[in-house]
Amino acid sequence: MKNPAPMSSLSLEGVRKVYDNGFVAVPGLDLEVADGELVVLVGPSGCGKSTTLRMIAGLESITDGRLSIGGRVVNDVPPKDRDIAMVFQSYALYPHMSVFENLAFALKLRKTPKAEIARRVTRAAEILQLGAVLDRRPRQLSGGQRQRVALGRAIVREPQLFLFDEPLSNLDAKLRVEMRREILRLHRRLGATSVYVTHDQTEAMTLGDRIVVMRDGVVQQADTPLNVYARPANRFVAGFIGSPAMNFLPGRVEGALFRSEAGNVTVPLPDAAVRRLGGAGAVVAGIRPEDVGLEDGGEVARGPAGAEFVVDVVEPMGGESHVYARAGEHEVVARTASRALPRPGQPVRLSFPAERLHFFDASTGATLCNPGGDPRG
Ligand code: ATP
């Protein structure tokens, strides 16, 4: 079933937030969220994602710029008239009310007719599989059920726009993964326009139709999760998205060769990369852990002749392992599915296939080229 609202796009044009103390939390943000899209704002603590969400919700005033929901400018519209529903980190259910009453509460306040309340609550309960617990009090529910009631309270409003503010961060790891899947299913079912804030890049990658990576109030990149992963716009994004994080090797491009600073990694570059990097001089090369070739039984898995490293830490994860290795200043992590794992202290050869390298400007961090000599974007 589609969201009943005909058009519920969201548009931020030059939206700016300066707090009373003069602090510029968001210097000027442009963002379009299409009808039915789930966009995740992600970034480290203090990057301005909550401020942005709160401005969308109307809980924080907008210093400058224009905010529209469903084509209507809402800068000065109070939160209750914006046709939004918000799900917070703390689900703050009313302890003395049943699940049904918790779900119905906001509708009652709005003097929604009884039959309509029953219809909406029944539908939300069905979607969230809460039908069997409608008579229970919150304390008689599991953490996951409580979080579902919190989602249900948003669903019954049938809003134009769903806003999620780190809704899963209070849950334990297993429940978080389950609820993440639940939110995805819910989104697929309702097709509701949603903005979701998190500092957790895994949550962002798995949930977002698009993710918007923010830093110091500024959008660094807005794209599909896989595009952001494959073609990060700068070193910050490259390091923030992906776990374990991308490896960075400072060095220089000399003709058709990349040479790492510590001198143990040299990679002949493909023509496309040489063309993009010509005369770049000081650069930082980046490589994803899964692209690092790891010696396996004396053979380097892929790429050119490996460089000597010494294994520092090995983290077996079950299906894969993370091998952290050092060479002088360089620390590199390789992700491998191999069962033949090296031991800490053991020398190992790592290779850095040229066609998997990203290059960033050493001073600005801007992407010079992504794998295959692709320009960014
Ligand atoms: P977190 O994940 O920690 O909530 P965030 O990315 O959501 O971080 P915001 O809460 O939006 O970040 O804060 C952005 C910046 O604005 C931070 O530097 C914060 O200290 C500052 N800030 C937030 N609220 C206020 C306020 N009321 N007055 C002044 N500065 C504020």
Coordinates of C-alpha atoms and ligand atoms in Angstrom, one line a residue, residues 19 21 23 25 44-51 166, ligand 1:
Y19 CA 22.7 28.9 16.8
N21 CA 25.7 31.7 20.4
F23 CA 27.9 28.9 16.0
A25 CA 26.1 24.4 12.6
P44 CA 30.4 11.8 12.7
S45 CA 29.1 13.3 15.9
G46 CA 28.7 17.1 15.5
C47 CA 28.4 17.1 11.7
G48 CA 25.0 18.7 11.8
K49 CA 22.7 15.8 10.9
S50 CA 20.4 16.2 14.0
T51 CA 20.3 19.9 13.5
E166 CA 19.0 7.4 15.4
Ligands
ATP1 P1 25.4 13.8 17.2 O1 25.4 12.6 16.5 O2 26.4 13.9 18.3 O3 24.0 14.2 17.7 P2 25.1 15.6 15.0 O4 25.8 15.4 13.7 O5 23.7 15.3 15.0 O6 25.8 15.0 16.2 P3 24.2 18.3 15.8 O7 23.6 17.8 17.0 O8 23.4 18.6 14.6 O9 25.3 17.2 15.3 O10 25.2 19.5 16.1 C1 25.9 20.1 15.1 C2 26.8 21.2 15.8 O11 26.0 22.2 16.4 C3 27.7 20.6 16.9 O12 28.9 21.2 16.9 C4 26.9 21.0 18.2 O13 27.8 21.2 19.3 C5 26.3 22.3 17.8 N1 25.0 22.6 18.5 C6 24.0 21.8 18.6 N2 23.0 22.4 19.3 C7 23.4 23.6 19.6 C8 22.9 24.7 20.4 N3 21.6 24.7 20.9 N4 23.6 25.8 20.5 C9 24.9 25.9 20.0 N5 25.5 24.9 19.3 C10 24.7 23.8 19.1

